[in-house]
Amino acid sequence: MIELLRGTVVSREHNHVVLDCAGVGYGLEVPHSTFLSLPEEGTEARLLVHFRMSESEISLYGFATELERRLFRALLGVQSIGPKLALVLLSTLPAGEMIRAIREEDLVVLTSVPGIGEKTAKRLCVELRGPLTKIAEAMPPGPGEAEGEIAPGITRAMRDQAVAALVQLGTKPAHAVKAVSRGARTLAGEPTVERLIVESLRHR
């Protein structure tokens, strides 16, 4: 079973990366956070791997951190959550924010993820609250997580203010949460509530 790959980035697009490892090209599907962390083509990258084999195909999924890989594997254990939807969850919500949402049963945040309805969101909370608590306790906090950041420089309080602002502008709450989550991950420069709101409006 393949657990880790280190090689040269041959191509990277649409959350898919090809690594040349000793002359063999491996194609991996990756969450958006991992995709953003990848170096440019022609340089070396290291990815943790989840190997999955079905009757029809063999698939490889790559992750920049052990936390994301553990979350992915935990998500696959939930009924109706397959690899594609698990990647969507990891691509939409930062790892720490996903764990918080599931532990606190924040259905607004969870249902903001494309493909996740209220029924599935509740199932995630019931089935993963315990396992994710153990995963979070076993893993060291990432940069900013101890201070309650959901993205570099973006705290939950800032996120909540931005969501409230979008709702006041007529955005549905679930869509506002989704837009702010995306805005927090694409915001460049000094993070402020005002700039986060402007960036989030682009993702409505």
PDB file of C-alpha atoms in Angstrom:
ATOM      1  CA  MET A   1       0.000   0.000   0.000  1.00  0.00           C
ATOM      2  CA  ILE A   2       1.277   3.470  -0.871  1.00  0.00           C
ATOM      3  CA  GLU A   3       1.442   5.798   2.143  1.00  0.00           C
ATOM      4  CA  LEU A   4       3.695   8.616   0.886  1.00  0.00           C
ATOM      5  CA  LEU A   5       5.021   9.916  -2.405  1.00  0.00           C
ATOM      6  CA  ARG A   6       7.900  12.287  -3.000  1.00  0.00           C
ATOM      7  CA  GLY A   7       8.683  13.418  -6.514  1.00  0.00           C
ATOM      8  CA  THR A   8       8.742  16.148  -9.118  1.00  0.00           C
ATOM      9  CA  VAL A   9       5.504  17.956  -9.915  1.00  0.00           C
ATOM     10  CA  VAL A  10       4.758  17.233 -13.574  1.00  0.00           C
ATOM     11  CA  SER A  11       1.389  18.973 -13.702  1.00  0.00           C
ATOM     12  CA  ARG A  12      -1.121  20.508 -11.291  1.00  0.00           C
ATOM     13  CA  GLU A  13      -4.616  21.658 -12.240  1.00  0.00           C
ATOM     14  CA  HIS A  14      -8.195  21.410 -10.965  1.00  0.00           C
ATOM     15  CA  ASN A  15      -7.179  19.760  -7.676  1.00  0.00           C
ATOM     16  CA  HIS A  16      -5.263  17.039  -9.519  1.00  0.00           C
ATOM     17  CA  VAL A  17      -1.502  16.617  -9.439  1.00  0.00           C
ATOM     18  CA  VAL A  18       0.889  14.299 -11.239  1.00  0.00           C
ATOM     19  CA  LEU A  19       4.151  13.423  -9.469  1.00  0.00           C
ATOM     20  CA  ASP A  20       7.134  11.871 -11.239  1.00  0.00           C
ATOM     21  CA  CYS A  21       8.629   9.468  -8.700  1.00  0.00           C
ATOM     22  CA  ALA A  22      11.737   7.738 -10.050  1.00  0.00           C
ATOM     23  CA  GLY A  23      10.358   7.788 -13.581  1.00  0.00           C
ATOM     24  CA  VAL A  24       6.842   6.667 -12.705  1.00  0.00           C
ATOM     25  CA  GLY A  25       3.999   9.183 -12.963  1.00  0.00           C
ATOM     26  CA  TYR A  26       1.405   9.039 -10.178  1.00  0.00           C
ATOM     27  CA  GLY A  27      -1.856  10.935 -10.517  1.00  0.00           C
ATOM     28  CA  LEU A  28      -3.462  12.074  -7.266  1.00  0.00           C
ATOM     29  CA  GLU A  29      -6.693  13.850  -6.424  1.00  0.00           C
ATOM     30  CA  VAL A  30      -6.105  16.451  -3.707  1.00  0.00           C
ATOM     31  CA  PRO A  31      -8.254  18.829  -1.628  1.00  0.00           C
ATOM     32  CA  HIS A  32      -8.031  22.489  -2.537  1.00  0.00           C
ATOM     33  CA  SER A  33      -5.932  23.354   0.527  1.00  0.00           C
ATOM     34  CA  THR A  34      -3.301  20.822  -0.530  1.00  0.00           C
ATOM     35  CA  PHE A  35      -3.497  22.027  -4.135  1.00  0.00           C
ATOM     36  CA  LEU A  36      -2.740  25.588  -3.027  1.00  0.00           C
ATOM     37  CA  SER A  37       0.287  24.388  -1.045  1.00  0.00           C
ATOM     38  CA  LEU A  38       1.857  22.593  -4.007  1.00  0.00           C
ATOM     39  CA  PRO A  39       5.055  24.064  -5.478  1.00  0.00           C
ATOM     40  CA  GLU A  40       5.417  24.998  -9.121  1.00  0.00           C
ATOM     41  CA  GLU A  41       5.806  22.404 -11.843  1.00  0.00           C
ATOM     42  CA  GLY A  42       9.354  21.047 -12.074  1.00  0.00           C
ATOM     43  CA  THR A  43      10.000  21.219  -8.329  1.00  0.00           C
ATOM     44  CA  GLU A  44       9.800  18.528  -5.676  1.00  0.00           C
ATOM     45  CA  ALA A  45       6.708  17.860  -3.590  1.00  0.00           C
ATOM     46  CA  ARG A  46       5.876  15.427  -0.800  1.00  0.00           C
ATOM     47  CA  LEU A  47       2.336  14.136  -0.286  1.00  0.00           C
ATOM     48  CA  LEU A  48       0.790  11.763   2.208  1.00  0.00           C
ATOM     49  CA  VAL A  49      -1.334   9.239   0.335  1.00  0.00           C
ATOM     50  CA  HIS A  50      -4.609   7.414   0.778  1.00  0.00           C
ATOM     51  CA  PHE A  51      -4.735   4.377  -1.503  1.00  0.00           C
ATOM     52  CA  ARG A  52      -8.183   3.206  -2.601  1.00  0.00           C
ATOM     53  CA  MET A  53      -8.972   0.201  -4.787  1.00  0.00           C
ATOM     54  CA  SER A  54     -12.408  -0.675  -6.132  1.00  0.00           C
ATOM     55  CA  GLU A  55     -13.623  -3.267  -8.596  1.00  0.00           C
ATOM     56  CA  SER A  56     -13.165  -0.873 -11.484  1.00  0.00           C
ATOM     57  CA  GLU A  57     -10.192   1.329 -10.583  1.00  0.00           C
ATOM     58  CA  ILE A  58      -7.305   2.205  -8.317  1.00  0.00           C
ATOM     59  CA  SER A  59      -7.266   5.771  -6.982  1.00  0.00           C
ATOM     60  CA  LEU A  60      -4.709   7.825  -5.100  1.00  0.00           C
ATOM     61  CA  TYR A  61      -5.574  10.815  -2.914  1.00  0.00           C
ATOM     62  CA  GLY A  62      -2.864  13.185  -1.722  1.00  0.00           C
ATOM     63  CA  PHE A  63      -2.698  15.392   1.381  1.00  0.00           C
ATOM     64  CA  ALA A  64      -0.269  18.005   2.624  1.00  0.00           C
ATOM     65  CA  THR A  65      -0.915  17.165   6.296  1.00  0.00           C
ATOM     66  CA  GLU A  66      -1.660  14.084   8.365  1.00  0.00           C
ATOM     67  CA  LEU A  67      -4.688  15.842   9.849  1.00  0.00           C
ATOM     68  CA  GLU A  68      -6.326  16.197   6.435  1.00  0.00           C
ATOM     69  CA  ARG A  69      -5.635  12.558   5.609  1.00  0.00           C
ATOM     70  CA  ARG A  70      -7.154  11.402   8.896  1.00  0.00           C
ATOM     71  CA  LEU A  71     -10.210  13.567   8.314  1.00  0.00           C
ATOM     72  CA  PHE A  72     -10.597  12.163   4.808  1.00  0.00           C
ATOM     73  CA  ARG A  73     -10.457   8.596   6.107  1.00  0.00           C
ATOM     74  CA  ALA A  74     -12.940   9.395   8.859  1.00  0.00           C
ATOM     75  CA  LEU A  75     -15.338  10.949   6.348  1.00  0.00           C
ATOM     76  CA  LEU A  76     -15.231   7.824   4.172  1.00  0.00           C
ATOM     77  CA  GLY A  77     -16.639   5.876   7.097  1.00  0.00           C
ATOM     78  CA  VAL A  78     -19.867   7.867   7.034  1.00  0.00           C
ATOM     79  CA  GLN A  79     -22.787   6.522   5.042  1.00  0.00           C
ATOM     80  CA  SER A  80     -23.336   8.379   1.726  1.00  0.00           C
ATOM     81  CA  ILE A  81     -19.906  10.079   1.908  1.00  0.00           C
ATOM     82  CA  GLY A  82     -17.636   8.903  -0.905  1.00  0.00           C
ATOM     83  CA  PRO A  83     -14.176  10.130  -1.906  1.00  0.00           C
ATOM     84  CA  LYS A  84     -15.468  12.941  -4.128  1.00  0.00           C
ATOM     85  CA  LEU A  85     -17.756  14.406  -1.457  1.00  0.00           C
ATOM     86  CA  ALA A  86     -15.058  13.964   1.198  1.00  0.00           C
ATOM     87  CA  LEU A  87     -12.701  16.040  -0.971  1.00  0.00           C
ATOM     88  CA  VAL A  88     -15.402  18.678  -1.432  1.00  0.00           C
ATOM     89  CA  LEU A  89     -15.769  18.916   2.349  1.00  0.00           C
ATOM     90  CA  LEU A  90     -12.029  19.291   2.838  1.00  0.00           C
ATOM     91  CA  SER A  91     -11.819  21.786  -0.035  1.00  0.00           C
ATOM     92  CA  THR A  92     -14.647  23.955   1.313  1.00  0.00           C
ATOM     93  CA  LEU A  93     -13.917  23.955   5.040  1.00  0.00           C
ATOM     94  CA  PRO A  94     -10.489  24.280   6.690  1.00  0.00           C
ATOM     95  CA  ALA A  95      -9.726  21.207   8.804  1.00  0.00           C
ATOM     96  CA  GLY A  96     -10.076  23.009  12.126  1.00  0.00           C
ATOM     97  CA  GLU A  97     -13.356  24.625  11.085  1.00  0.00           C
ATOM     98  CA  MET A  98     -14.791  21.285   9.961  1.00  0.00           C
ATOM     99  CA  ILE A  99     -13.932  19.668  13.278  1.00  0.00           C
ATOM    100  CA  ARG A 100     -15.490  22.576  15.168  1.00  0.00           C
ATOM    101  CA  ALA A 101     -18.656  22.511  13.050  1.00  0.00           C
ATOM    102  CA  ILE A 102     -19.145  18.780  13.578  1.00  0.00           C
ATOM    103  CA  ARG A 103     -18.403  18.878  17.301  1.00  0.00           C
ATOM    104  CA  GLU A 104     -20.735  21.841  17.836  1.00  0.00           C
ATOM    105  CA  GLU A 105     -23.353  20.563  15.357  1.00  0.00           C
ATOM    106  CA  ASP A 106     -23.147  23.755  13.311  1.00  0.00           C
ATOM    107  CA  LEU A 107     -25.532  22.725  10.547  1.00  0.00           C
ATOM    108  CA  VAL A 108     -25.393  26.133   8.857  1.00  0.00           C
ATOM    109  CA  VAL A 109     -21.684  25.722   8.172  1.00  0.00           C
ATOM    110  CA  LEU A 110     -21.928  22.050   7.205  1.00  0.00           C
ATOM    111  CA  THR A 111     -24.854  22.528   4.812  1.00  0.00           C
ATOM    112  CA  SER A 112     -22.955  25.355   3.114  1.00  0.00           C
ATOM    113  CA  VAL A 113     -20.781  22.643   1.556  1.00  0.00           C
ATOM    114  CA  PRO A 114     -22.005  21.659  -1.938  1.00  0.00           C
ATOM    115  CA  GLY A 115     -23.668  18.240  -1.805  1.00  0.00           C
ATOM    116  CA  ILE A 116     -24.246  18.269   1.965  1.00  0.00           C
ATOM    117  CA  GLY A 117     -27.906  18.500   2.965  1.00  0.00           C
ATOM    118  CA  GLU A 118     -29.312  18.734   6.470  1.00  0.00           C
ATOM    119  CA  LYS A 119     -29.754  14.964   6.791  1.00  0.00           C
ATOM    120  CA  THR A 120     -26.139  14.252   5.844  1.00  0.00           C
ATOM    121  CA  ALA A 121     -24.894  17.093   8.047  1.00  0.00           C
ATOM    122  CA  LYS A 122     -26.695  15.618  11.052  1.00  0.00           C
ATOM    123  CA  ARG A 123     -25.267  12.180  10.254  1.00  0.00           C
ATOM    124  CA  LEU A 124     -21.763  13.678  10.167  1.00  0.00           C
ATOM    125  CA  CYS A 125     -22.296  15.157  13.616  1.00  0.00           C
ATOM    126  CA  VAL A 126     -23.657  11.946  15.115  1.00  0.00           C
ATOM    127  CA  GLU A 127     -21.091   9.581  13.624  1.00  0.00           C
ATOM    128  CA  LEU A 128     -17.954  11.729  13.713  1.00  0.00           C
ATOM    129  CA  ARG A 129     -18.212  13.872  16.840  1.00  0.00           C
ATOM    130  CA  GLY A 130     -16.344  11.303  18.942  1.00  0.00           C
ATOM    131  CA  PRO A 131     -13.769  10.196  16.349  1.00  0.00           C
ATOM    132  CA  LEU A 132     -12.916  13.762  15.321  1.00  0.00           C
ATOM    133  CA  THR A 133     -12.451  14.794  18.945  1.00  0.00           C
ATOM    134  CA  LYS A 134      -9.858  12.029  19.300  1.00  0.00           C
ATOM    135  CA  ILE A 135      -8.186  13.049  16.026  1.00  0.00           C
ATOM    136  CA  ALA A 136      -8.019  16.707  17.093  1.00  0.00           C
ATOM    137  CA  GLU A 137      -6.568  15.781  20.489  1.00  0.00           C
ATOM    138  CA  ALA A 138      -3.938  13.543  18.886  1.00  0.00           C
ATOM    139  CA  MET A 139      -2.783  16.131  16.350  1.00  0.00           C
ATOM    140  CA  PRO A 140      -0.863  19.328  17.211  1.00  0.00           C
ATOM    141  CA  PRO A 141      -2.774  22.512  16.325  1.00  0.00           C
ATOM    142  CA  GLY A 142      -1.887  24.099  13.022  1.00  0.00           C
ATOM    143  CA  PRO A 143      -0.746  27.700  12.672  1.00  0.00           C
ATOM    144  CA  GLY A 144      -3.386  29.974  14.237  1.00  0.00           C
ATOM    145  CA  GLU A 145      -5.768  27.198  15.322  1.00  0.00           C
ATOM    146  CA  ALA A 146      -5.047  27.743  18.992  1.00  0.00           C
ATOM    147  CA  GLU A 147      -6.131  31.369  18.534  1.00  0.00           C
ATOM    148  CA  GLY A 148      -9.326  30.327  16.793  1.00  0.00           C
ATOM    149  CA  GLU A 149      -8.271  31.132  13.258  1.00  0.00           C
ATOM    150  CA  ILE A 150     -10.201  29.481  10.417  1.00  0.00           C
ATOM    151  CA  ALA A 151      -7.625  30.664   7.850  1.00  0.00           C
ATOM    152  CA  PRO A 152      -4.321  32.561   8.191  1.00  0.00           C
ATOM    153  CA  GLY A 153      -5.154  35.810   9.998  1.00  0.00           C
ATOM    154  CA  ILE A 154      -8.932  35.191   9.879  1.00  0.00           C
ATOM    155  CA  THR A 155     -10.561  34.467  13.245  1.00  0.00           C
ATOM    156  CA  ARG A 156     -13.998  32.983  13.803  1.00  0.00           C
ATOM    157  CA  ALA A 157     -15.184  36.346  15.128  1.00  0.00           C
ATOM    158  CA  MET A 158     -14.135  37.991  11.849  1.00  0.00           C
ATOM    159  CA  ARG A 159     -15.869  35.204   9.933  1.00  0.00           C
ATOM    160  CA  ASP A 160     -19.086  35.716  11.900  1.00  0.00           C
ATOM    161  CA  GLN A 161     -19.038  39.485  11.283  1.00  0.00           C
ATOM    162  CA  ALA A 162     -18.527  38.970   7.560  1.00  0.00           C
ATOM    163  CA  VAL A 163     -21.342  36.413   7.397  1.00  0.00           C
ATOM    164  CA  ALA A 164     -23.685  38.808   9.213  1.00  0.00           C
ATOM    165  CA  ALA A 165     -22.780  41.585   6.769  1.00  0.00           C
ATOM    166  CA  LEU A 166     -23.548  39.412   3.733  1.00  0.00           C
ATOM    167  CA  VAL A 167     -26.868  38.337   5.245  1.00  0.00           C
ATOM    168  CA  GLN A 168     -27.784  41.997   5.765  1.00  0.00           C
ATOM    169  CA  LEU A 169     -27.015  42.544   2.089  1.00  0.00           C
ATOM    170  CA  GLY A 170     -29.587  39.916   1.168  1.00  0.00           C
ATOM    171  CA  THR A 171     -27.475  36.764   0.946  1.00  0.00           C
ATOM    172  CA  LYS A 172     -29.039  33.586   2.323  1.00  0.00           C
ATOM    173  CA  PRO A 173     -27.251  32.462   5.534  1.00  0.00           C
ATOM    174  CA  ALA A 174     -25.972  29.175   4.074  1.00  0.00           C
ATOM    175  CA  HIS A 175     -24.673  30.953   0.969  1.00  0.00           C
ATOM    176  CA  ALA A 176     -23.078  33.646   3.132  1.00  0.00           C
ATOM    177  CA  VAL A 177     -21.161  31.065   5.167  1.00  0.00           C
ATOM    178  CA  LYS A 178     -19.946  29.389   1.990  1.00  0.00           C
ATOM    179  CA  ALA A 179     -18.889  32.709   0.425  1.00  0.00           C
ATOM    180  CA  VAL A 180     -16.996  33.821   3.530  1.00  0.00           C
ATOM    181  CA  SER A 181     -15.245  30.456   3.865  1.00  0.00           C
ATOM    182  CA  ARG A 182     -14.026  30.803   0.284  1.00  0.00           C
ATOM    183  CA  GLY A 183     -13.177  34.456   0.747  1.00  0.00           C
ATOM    184  CA  ALA A 184     -11.095  33.676   3.820  1.00  0.00           C
ATOM    185  CA  ARG A 185      -8.997  31.245   1.807  1.00  0.00           C
ATOM    186  CA  THR A 186      -8.429  33.533  -1.175  1.00  0.00           C
ATOM    187  CA  LEU A 187      -7.931  36.826   0.669  1.00  0.00           C
ATOM    188  CA  ALA A 188      -4.520  38.321  -0.061  1.00  0.00           C
ATOM    189  CA  GLY A 189      -2.772  40.986   1.949  1.00  0.00           C
ATOM    190  CA  GLU A 190      -3.607  42.185   5.460  1.00  0.00           C
ATOM    191  CA  PRO A 191      -6.744  40.401   6.749  1.00  0.00           C
ATOM    192  CA  THR A 192      -9.429  42.733   8.037  1.00  0.00           C
ATOM    193  CA  VAL A 193     -13.186  42.297   8.375  1.00  0.00           C
ATOM    194  CA  GLU A 194     -13.806  44.929   5.703  1.00  0.00           C
ATOM    195  CA  ARG A 195     -11.474  43.275   3.191  1.00  0.00           C
ATOM    196  CA  LEU A 196     -12.910  39.859   4.031  1.00  0.00           C
ATOM    197  CA  ILE A 197     -16.426  41.118   3.266  1.00  0.00           C
ATOM    198  CA  VAL A 198     -15.329  42.551  -0.087  1.00  0.00           C
ATOM    199  CA  GLU A 199     -13.529  39.318  -0.989  1.00  0.00           C
ATOM    200  CA  SER A 200     -16.503  37.214   0.113  1.00  0.00           C
ATOM    201  CA  LEU A 201     -18.881  39.196  -2.090  1.00  0.00           C
ATOM    202  CA  ARG A 202     -16.935  37.904  -5.090  1.00  0.00           C
ATOM    203  CA  HIS A 203     -17.813  34.333  -4.116  1.00  0.00           C
ATOM    204  CA  ARG A 204     -21.582  34.774  -3.641  1.00  0.00           C
TER     205      ARG A 204
END
